[in-house]
Amino acid sequence: IDGRLRLRVEDDGPGFEAELPDRETNGLGIANTRKRLQQLYGDAATLEIDRKMPRGAVVSISLPFHRDPVIDGDGQP
């Protein structure tokens, strides 16, 4: 969509406790994912975590989208 790859995953599990995980103090996996996205895409990537009502969670990632040229058998584009 508009030159971006958007991935959205949601579930209907128990969701989050009273407050959503803080951007800086959430779990190691989310923190590592945020750091890697920042290294690869800078401010062009987003990672959002939210509640799904009445229960569950939603995680959305948005990245710049581009295709690499197809490489043929000789290693040439």
Tab-separated table of N, CA, C and O in Angstrom:
chain	number	residue	atom	x	y	z
A	1	ILE	N	0.858	-1.166	0.000
A	1	ILE	CA	0.000	0.000	0.000
A	1	ILE	C	0.904	1.229	0.000
A	1	ILE	O	1.714	1.394	0.916
A	2	ASP	N	0.774	2.061	-1.003
A	2	ASP	CA	1.558	3.302	-1.083
A	2	ASP	C	3.054	3.077	-0.886
A	2	ASP	O	3.727	3.820	-0.166
A	3	GLY	N	3.596	2.000	-1.485
A	3	GLY	CA	5.025	1.727	-1.407
A	3	GLY	C	5.484	1.165	-0.070
A	3	GLY	O	6.662	1.212	0.246
A	4	ARG	N	4.549	0.629	0.694
A	4	ARG	CA	4.878	0.086	2.009
A	4	ARG	C	4.321	-1.322	2.140
A	4	ARG	O	3.288	-1.655	1.586
A	5	LEU	N	5.051	-2.139	2.894
A	5	LEU	CA	4.570	-3.466	3.285
A	5	LEU	C	3.976	-3.309	4.674
A	5	LEU	O	4.643	-2.811	5.584
A	6	ARG	N	2.725	-3.704	4.823
A	6	ARG	CA	2.057	-3.579	6.129
A	6	ARG	C	1.614	-4.953	6.577
A	6	ARG	O	0.904	-5.656	5.854
A	7	LEU	N	2.037	-5.313	7.762
A	7	LEU	CA	1.724	-6.609	8.345
A	7	LEU	C	0.984	-6.362	9.648
A	7	LEU	O	1.462	-5.613	10.507
A	8	ARG	N	-0.184	-7.004	9.783
A	8	ARG	CA	-0.992	-6.836	10.989
A	8	ARG	C	-1.356	-8.223	11.497
A	8	ARG	O	-1.888	-9.046	10.752
A	9	VAL	N	-1.066	-8.484	12.767
A	9	VAL	CA	-1.387	-9.753	13.404
A	9	VAL	C	-2.251	-9.446	14.615
A	9	VAL	O	-1.916	-8.556	15.407
A	10	GLU	N	-3.357	-10.171	14.749
A	10	GLU	CA	-4.203	-9.963	15.913
A	10	GLU	C	-4.658	-11.298	16.464
A	10	GLU	O	-4.675	-12.299	15.750
A	11	ASP	N	-4.997	-11.280	17.748
A	11	ASP	CA	-5.513	-12.491	18.374
A	11	ASP	C	-6.653	-12.125	19.310
A	11	ASP	O	-6.949	-10.951	19.516
A	12	ASP	N	-7.302	-13.140	19.851
A	12	ASP	CA	-8.413	-12.896	20.771
A	12	ASP	C	-8.116	-13.498	22.149
A	12	ASP	O	-9.007	-13.872	22.885
A	13	GLY	N	-6.820	-13.560	22.487
A	13	GLY	CA	-6.387	-14.080	23.782
A	13	GLY	C	-6.671	-13.095	24.903
A	13	GLY	O	-7.435	-12.143	24.733
A	14	PRO	N	-6.028	-13.294	26.044
A	14	PRO	CA	-6.306	-12.446	27.202
A	14	PRO	C	-5.866	-10.993	27.036
A	14	PRO	O	-6.308	-10.123	27.771
A	15	GLY	N	-5.009	-10.708	26.078
A	15	GLY	CA	-4.570	-9.330	25.858
A	15	GLY	C	-3.562	-8.881	26.890
A	15	GLY	O	-2.862	-9.688	27.493
A	16	PHE	N	-3.521	-7.568	27.119
A	16	PHE	CA	-2.555	-6.970	28.038
A	16	PHE	C	-3.209	-6.707	29.384
A	16	PHE	O	-4.421	-6.620	29.493
A	17	GLU	N	-2.364	-6.509	30.373
A	17	GLU	CA	-2.878	-6.124	31.683
A	17	GLU	C	-3.400	-4.696	31.600
A	17	GLU	O	-3.624	-4.185	30.519
A	18	ALA	N	-3.541	-4.042	32.718
A	18	ALA	CA	-4.166	-2.719	32.768
A	18	ALA	C	-3.522	-1.712	31.826
A	18	ALA	O	-4.197	-0.897	31.234
A	19	GLU	N	-2.189	-1.777	31.685
A	19	GLU	CA	-1.513	-0.821	30.825
A	19	GLU	C	-0.746	-1.553	29.735
A	19	GLU	O	-0.255	-2.659	29.944
A	20	LEU	N	-0.659	-0.933	28.573
A	20	LEU	CA	0.107	-1.505	27.477
A	20	LEU	C	1.591	-1.459	27.807
A	20	LEU	O	2.040	-0.590	28.553
A	21	PRO	N	2.374	-2.374	27.220
A	21	PRO	CA	3.823	-2.317	27.436
A	21	PRO	C	4.383	-0.968	26.984
A	21	PRO	O	3.998	-0.442	25.959
A	22	ASP	N	5.270	-0.417	27.782
A	22	ASP	CA	5.910	0.852	27.466
A	22	ASP	C	6.891	0.653	26.317
A	22	ASP	O	7.526	-0.384	26.218
A	23	ARG	N	7.017	1.639	25.458
A	23	ARG	CA	7.931	1.558	24.300
A	23	ARG	C	9.345	1.180	24.701
A	23	ARG	O	10.021	0.459	24.009
A	24	GLU	N	9.802	1.689	25.818
A	24	GLU	CA	11.201	1.501	26.198
A	24	GLU	C	11.405	0.354	27.180
A	24	GLU	O	12.507	-0.149	27.301
A	25	THR	N	10.376	-0.039	27.924
A	25	THR	CA	10.582	-1.022	28.977
A	25	THR	C	9.868	-2.337	28.721
A	25	THR	O	9.746	-3.148	29.625
A	26	ASN	N	9.392	-2.558	27.505
A	26	ASN	CA	8.697	-3.816	27.232
A	26	ASN	C	9.690	-4.962	27.104
A	26	ASN	O	10.881	-4.782	27.273
A	27	GLY	N	9.187	-6.143	26.805
A	27	GLY	CA	10.018	-7.338	26.781
A	27	GLY	C	11.194	-7.281	25.826
A	27	GLY	O	11.265	-6.449	24.918
A	28	LEU	N	12.108	-8.190	26.031
A	28	LEU	CA	13.342	-8.245	25.250
A	28	LEU	C	13.070	-8.448	23.760
A	28	LEU	O	13.689	-7.807	22.920
A	29	GLY	N	12.130	-9.333	23.419
A	29	GLY	CA	11.827	-9.594	22.008
A	29	GLY	C	11.325	-8.360	21.281
A	29	GLY	O	11.770	-8.047	20.172
A	30	ILE	N	10.408	-7.631	21.900
A	30	ILE	CA	9.883	-6.403	21.290
A	30	ILE	C	10.979	-5.349	21.207
A	30	ILE	O	11.132	-4.669	20.196
A	31	ALA	N	11.763	-5.215	22.267
A	31	ALA	CA	12.854	-4.228	22.261
A	31	ALA	C	13.858	-4.543	21.151
A	31	ALA	O	14.294	-3.643	20.420
A	32	ASN	N	14.224	-5.813	20.993
A	32	ASN	CA	15.159	-6.199	19.929
A	32	ASN	C	14.568	-5.958	18.551
A	32	ASN	O	15.269	-5.521	17.634
A	33	THR	N	13.283	-6.234	18.396
A	33	THR	CA	12.623	-5.996	17.109
A	33	THR	C	12.633	-4.513	16.781
A	33	THR	O	12.941	-4.119	15.649
A	34	ARG	N	12.321	-3.680	17.751
A	34	ARG	CA	12.343	-2.223	17.525
A	34	ARG	C	13.747	-1.746	17.129
A	34	ARG	O	13.902	-0.951	16.205
A	35	LYS	N	14.764	-2.246	17.809
A	35	LYS	CA	16.143	-1.854	17.493
A	35	LYS	C	16.530	-2.289	16.087
A	35	LYS	O	17.161	-1.538	15.343
A	36	ARG	N	16.170	-3.514	15.727
A	36	ARG	CA	16.516	-4.011	14.390
A	36	ARG	C	15.802	-3.210	13.305
A	36	ARG	O	16.406	-2.843	12.293
A	37	LEU	N	14.539	-2.911	13.507
A	37	LEU	CA	13.810	-2.092	12.530
A	37	LEU	C	14.455	-0.710	12.403
A	37	LEU	O	14.588	-0.188	11.296
A	38	GLN	N	14.868	-0.136	13.521
A	38	GLN	CA	15.523	1.168	13.497
A	38	GLN	C	16.839	1.101	12.736
A	38	GLN	O	17.144	1.975	11.927
A	39	GLN	N	17.622	0.040	12.960
A	39	GLN	CA	18.897	-0.123	12.253
A	39	GLN	C	18.683	-0.268	10.752
A	39	GLN	O	19.425	0.301	9.950
A	40	LEU	N	17.687	-1.044	10.362
A	40	LEU	CA	17.467	-1.329	8.950
A	40	LEU	C	16.762	-0.205	8.196
A	40	LEU	O	17.078	0.068	7.041
A	41	TYR	N	15.774	0.434	8.840
A	41	TYR	CA	14.901	1.359	8.120
A	41	TYR	C	14.820	2.757	8.714
A	41	TYR	O	14.137	3.615	8.169
A	42	GLY	N	15.492	2.985	9.847
A	42	GLY	CA	15.394	4.299	10.490
A	42	GLY	C	13.955	4.616	10.850
A	42	GLY	O	13.196	3.743	11.282
A	43	ASP	N	13.571	5.867	10.642
A	43	ASP	CA	12.212	6.294	10.976
A	43	ASP	C	11.172	5.855	9.945
A	43	ASP	O	9.987	6.132	10.113
A	44	ALA	N	11.600	5.156	8.892
A	44	ALA	CA	10.665	4.715	7.849
A	44	ALA	C	9.871	3.480	8.258
A	44	ALA	O	8.923	3.108	7.577
A	45	ALA	N	10.235	2.825	9.366
A	45	ALA	CA	9.515	1.636	9.827
A	45	ALA	C	8.755	1.957	11.108
A	45	ALA	O	9.178	2.798	11.894
A	46	THR	N	7.633	1.279	11.277
A	46	THR	CA	6.876	1.434	12.515
A	46	THR	C	6.501	0.068	13.064
A	46	THR	O	6.301	-0.890	12.310
A	47	LEU	N	6.412	-0.010	14.382
A	47	LEU	CA	5.934	-1.191	15.089
A	47	LEU	C	4.950	-0.691	16.132
A	47	LEU	O	5.321	0.102	16.997
A	48	GLU	N	3.700	-1.111	16.017
A	48	GLU	CA	2.671	-0.657	16.940
A	48	GLU	C	2.047	-1.848	17.640
A	48	GLU	O	1.777	-2.879	17.014
A	49	ILE	N	1.815	-1.699	18.929
A	49	ILE	CA	1.185	-2.731	19.745
A	49	ILE	C	-0.037	-2.107	20.385
A	49	ILE	O	0.046	-1.006	20.943
A	50	ASP	N	-1.176	-2.799	20.320
A	50	ASP	CA	-2.402	-2.215	20.853
A	50	ASP	C	-3.328	-3.306	21.370
A	50	ASP	O	-3.126	-4.491	21.091
A	51	ARG	N	-4.327	-2.896	22.093
A	51	ARG	CA	-5.373	-3.806	22.553
A	51	ARG	C	-6.387	-4.021	21.452
A	51	ARG	O	-6.630	-3.136	20.639
A	52	LYS	N	-6.993	-5.183	21.446
A	52	LYS	CA	-8.141	-5.455	20.589
A	52	LYS	C	-9.323	-5.654	21.533
A	52	LYS	O	-9.266	-6.482	22.436
A	53	MET	N	-10.345	-4.892	21.347
A	53	MET	CA	-11.495	-4.964	22.256
A	53	MET	C	-12.520	-5.972	21.753
A	53	MET	O	-12.700	-6.084	20.553
A	54	PRO	N	-13.175	-6.725	22.606
A	54	PRO	CA	-13.117	-6.611	24.057
A	54	PRO	C	-11.928	-7.339	24.681
A	54	PRO	O	-11.624	-7.160	25.851
A	55	ARG	N	-11.207	-8.182	23.903
A	55	ARG	CA	-10.012	-8.848	24.429
A	55	ARG	C	-9.092	-9.171	23.277
A	55	ARG	O	-9.508	-9.256	22.134
A	56	GLY	N	-7.828	-9.344	23.586
A	56	GLY	CA	-6.865	-9.677	22.549
A	56	GLY	C	-5.827	-8.588	22.356
A	56	GLY	O	-5.764	-7.620	23.102
A	57	ALA	N	-5.015	-8.775	21.331
A	57	ALA	CA	-3.920	-7.849	21.030
A	57	ALA	C	-3.799	-7.692	19.525
A	57	ALA	O	-4.204	-8.569	18.759
A	58	VAL	N	-3.234	-6.570	19.109
A	58	VAL	CA	-2.973	-6.273	17.704
A	58	VAL	C	-1.546	-5.747	17.609
A	58	VAL	O	-1.161	-4.851	18.361
A	59	VAL	N	-0.758	-6.319	16.696
A	59	VAL	CA	0.593	-5.837	16.434
A	59	VAL	C	0.684	-5.517	14.952
A	59	VAL	O	0.326	-6.347	14.110
A	60	SER	N	1.127	-4.319	14.625
A	60	SER	CA	1.246	-3.881	13.231
A	60	SER	C	2.671	-3.424	12.957
A	60	SER	O	3.262	-2.701	13.770
A	61	ILE	N	3.198	-3.855	11.818
A	61	ILE	CA	4.520	-3.436	11.361
A	61	ILE	C	4.352	-2.850	9.963
A	61	ILE	O	3.646	-3.419	9.130
A	62	SER	N	5.009	-1.733	9.712
A	62	SER	CA	4.982	-1.103	8.400
A	62	SER	C	6.422	-0.814	7.984
A	62	SER	O	7.198	-0.248	8.755
A	63	LEU	N	6.768	-1.254	6.763
A	63	LEU	CA	8.132	-1.111	6.236
A	63	LEU	C	8.086	-0.545	4.825
A	63	LEU	O	7.122	-0.785	4.093
A	64	PRO	N	9.134	0.131	4.402
A	64	PRO	CA	9.221	0.507	2.987
A	64	PRO	C	9.291	-0.770	2.143
A	64	PRO	O	9.968	-1.724	2.525
A	65	PHE	N	8.581	-0.796	1.024
A	65	PHE	CA	8.567	-1.979	0.172
A	65	PHE	C	9.312	-1.704	-1.123
A	65	PHE	O	9.100	-0.688	-1.769
A	66	HIS	N	10.203	-2.624	-1.464
A	66	HIS	CA	10.871	-2.576	-2.767
A	66	HIS	C	11.251	-4.003	-3.145
A	66	HIS	O	11.435	-4.852	-2.288
A	67	ARG	N	11.345	-4.248	-4.414
A	67	ARG	CA	11.729	-5.567	-4.910
A	67	ARG	C	13.145	-5.510	-5.423
A	67	ARG	O	13.531	-4.589	-6.128
A	68	ASP	N	13.916	-6.541	-5.071
A	68	ASP	CA	15.245	-6.677	-5.640
A	68	ASP	C	15.105	-7.239	-7.045
A	68	ASP	O	14.183	-8.002	-7.320
A	69	PRO	N	16.010	-6.884	-7.943
A	69	PRO	CA	15.932	-7.462	-9.280
A	69	PRO	C	16.113	-8.980	-9.207
A	69	PRO	O	16.831	-9.502	-8.367
A	70	VAL	N	15.435	-9.673	-10.091
A	70	VAL	CA	15.553	-11.127	-10.157
A	70	VAL	C	16.928	-11.473	-10.713
A	70	VAL	O	17.390	-10.896	-11.703
A	71	ILE	N	17.612	-12.394	-10.067
A	71	ILE	CA	18.933	-12.815	-10.506
A	71	ILE	C	18.793	-14.075	-11.339
A	71	ILE	O	18.152	-15.057	-10.910
A	72	ASP	N	19.400	-14.118	-12.537
A	72	ASP	CA	19.311	-15.329	-13.366
A	72	ASP	C	20.412	-16.315	-12.980
A	72	ASP	O	21.185	-16.079	-12.041
A	73	GLY	N	20.506	-17.421	-13.658
A	73	GLY	CA	21.451	-18.474	-13.329
A	73	GLY	C	22.910	-18.054	-13.383
A	73	GLY	O	23.762	-18.675	-12.761
A	74	ASP	N	23.232	-16.983	-14.118
A	74	ASP	CA	24.615	-16.501	-14.212
A	74	ASP	C	24.946	-15.498	-13.109
A	74	ASP	O	26.058	-14.954	-13.085
A	75	GLY	N	24.011	-15.240	-12.225
A	75	GLY	CA	24.235	-14.253	-11.181
A	75	GLY	C	24.072	-12.834	-11.662
A	75	GLY	O	24.439	-11.900	-10.981
A	76	GLN	N	23.507	-12.649	-12.843
A	76	GLN	CA	23.307	-11.322	-13.407
A	76	GLN	C	21.826	-10.941	-13.297
A	76	GLN	O	20.954	-11.754	-13.518
A	77	PRO	N	21.556	-9.673	-12.992
A	77	PRO	CA	20.140	-9.206	-12.928
A	77	PRO	C	19.497	-9.221	-14.291
A	77	PRO	O	20.134	-9.190	-15.298
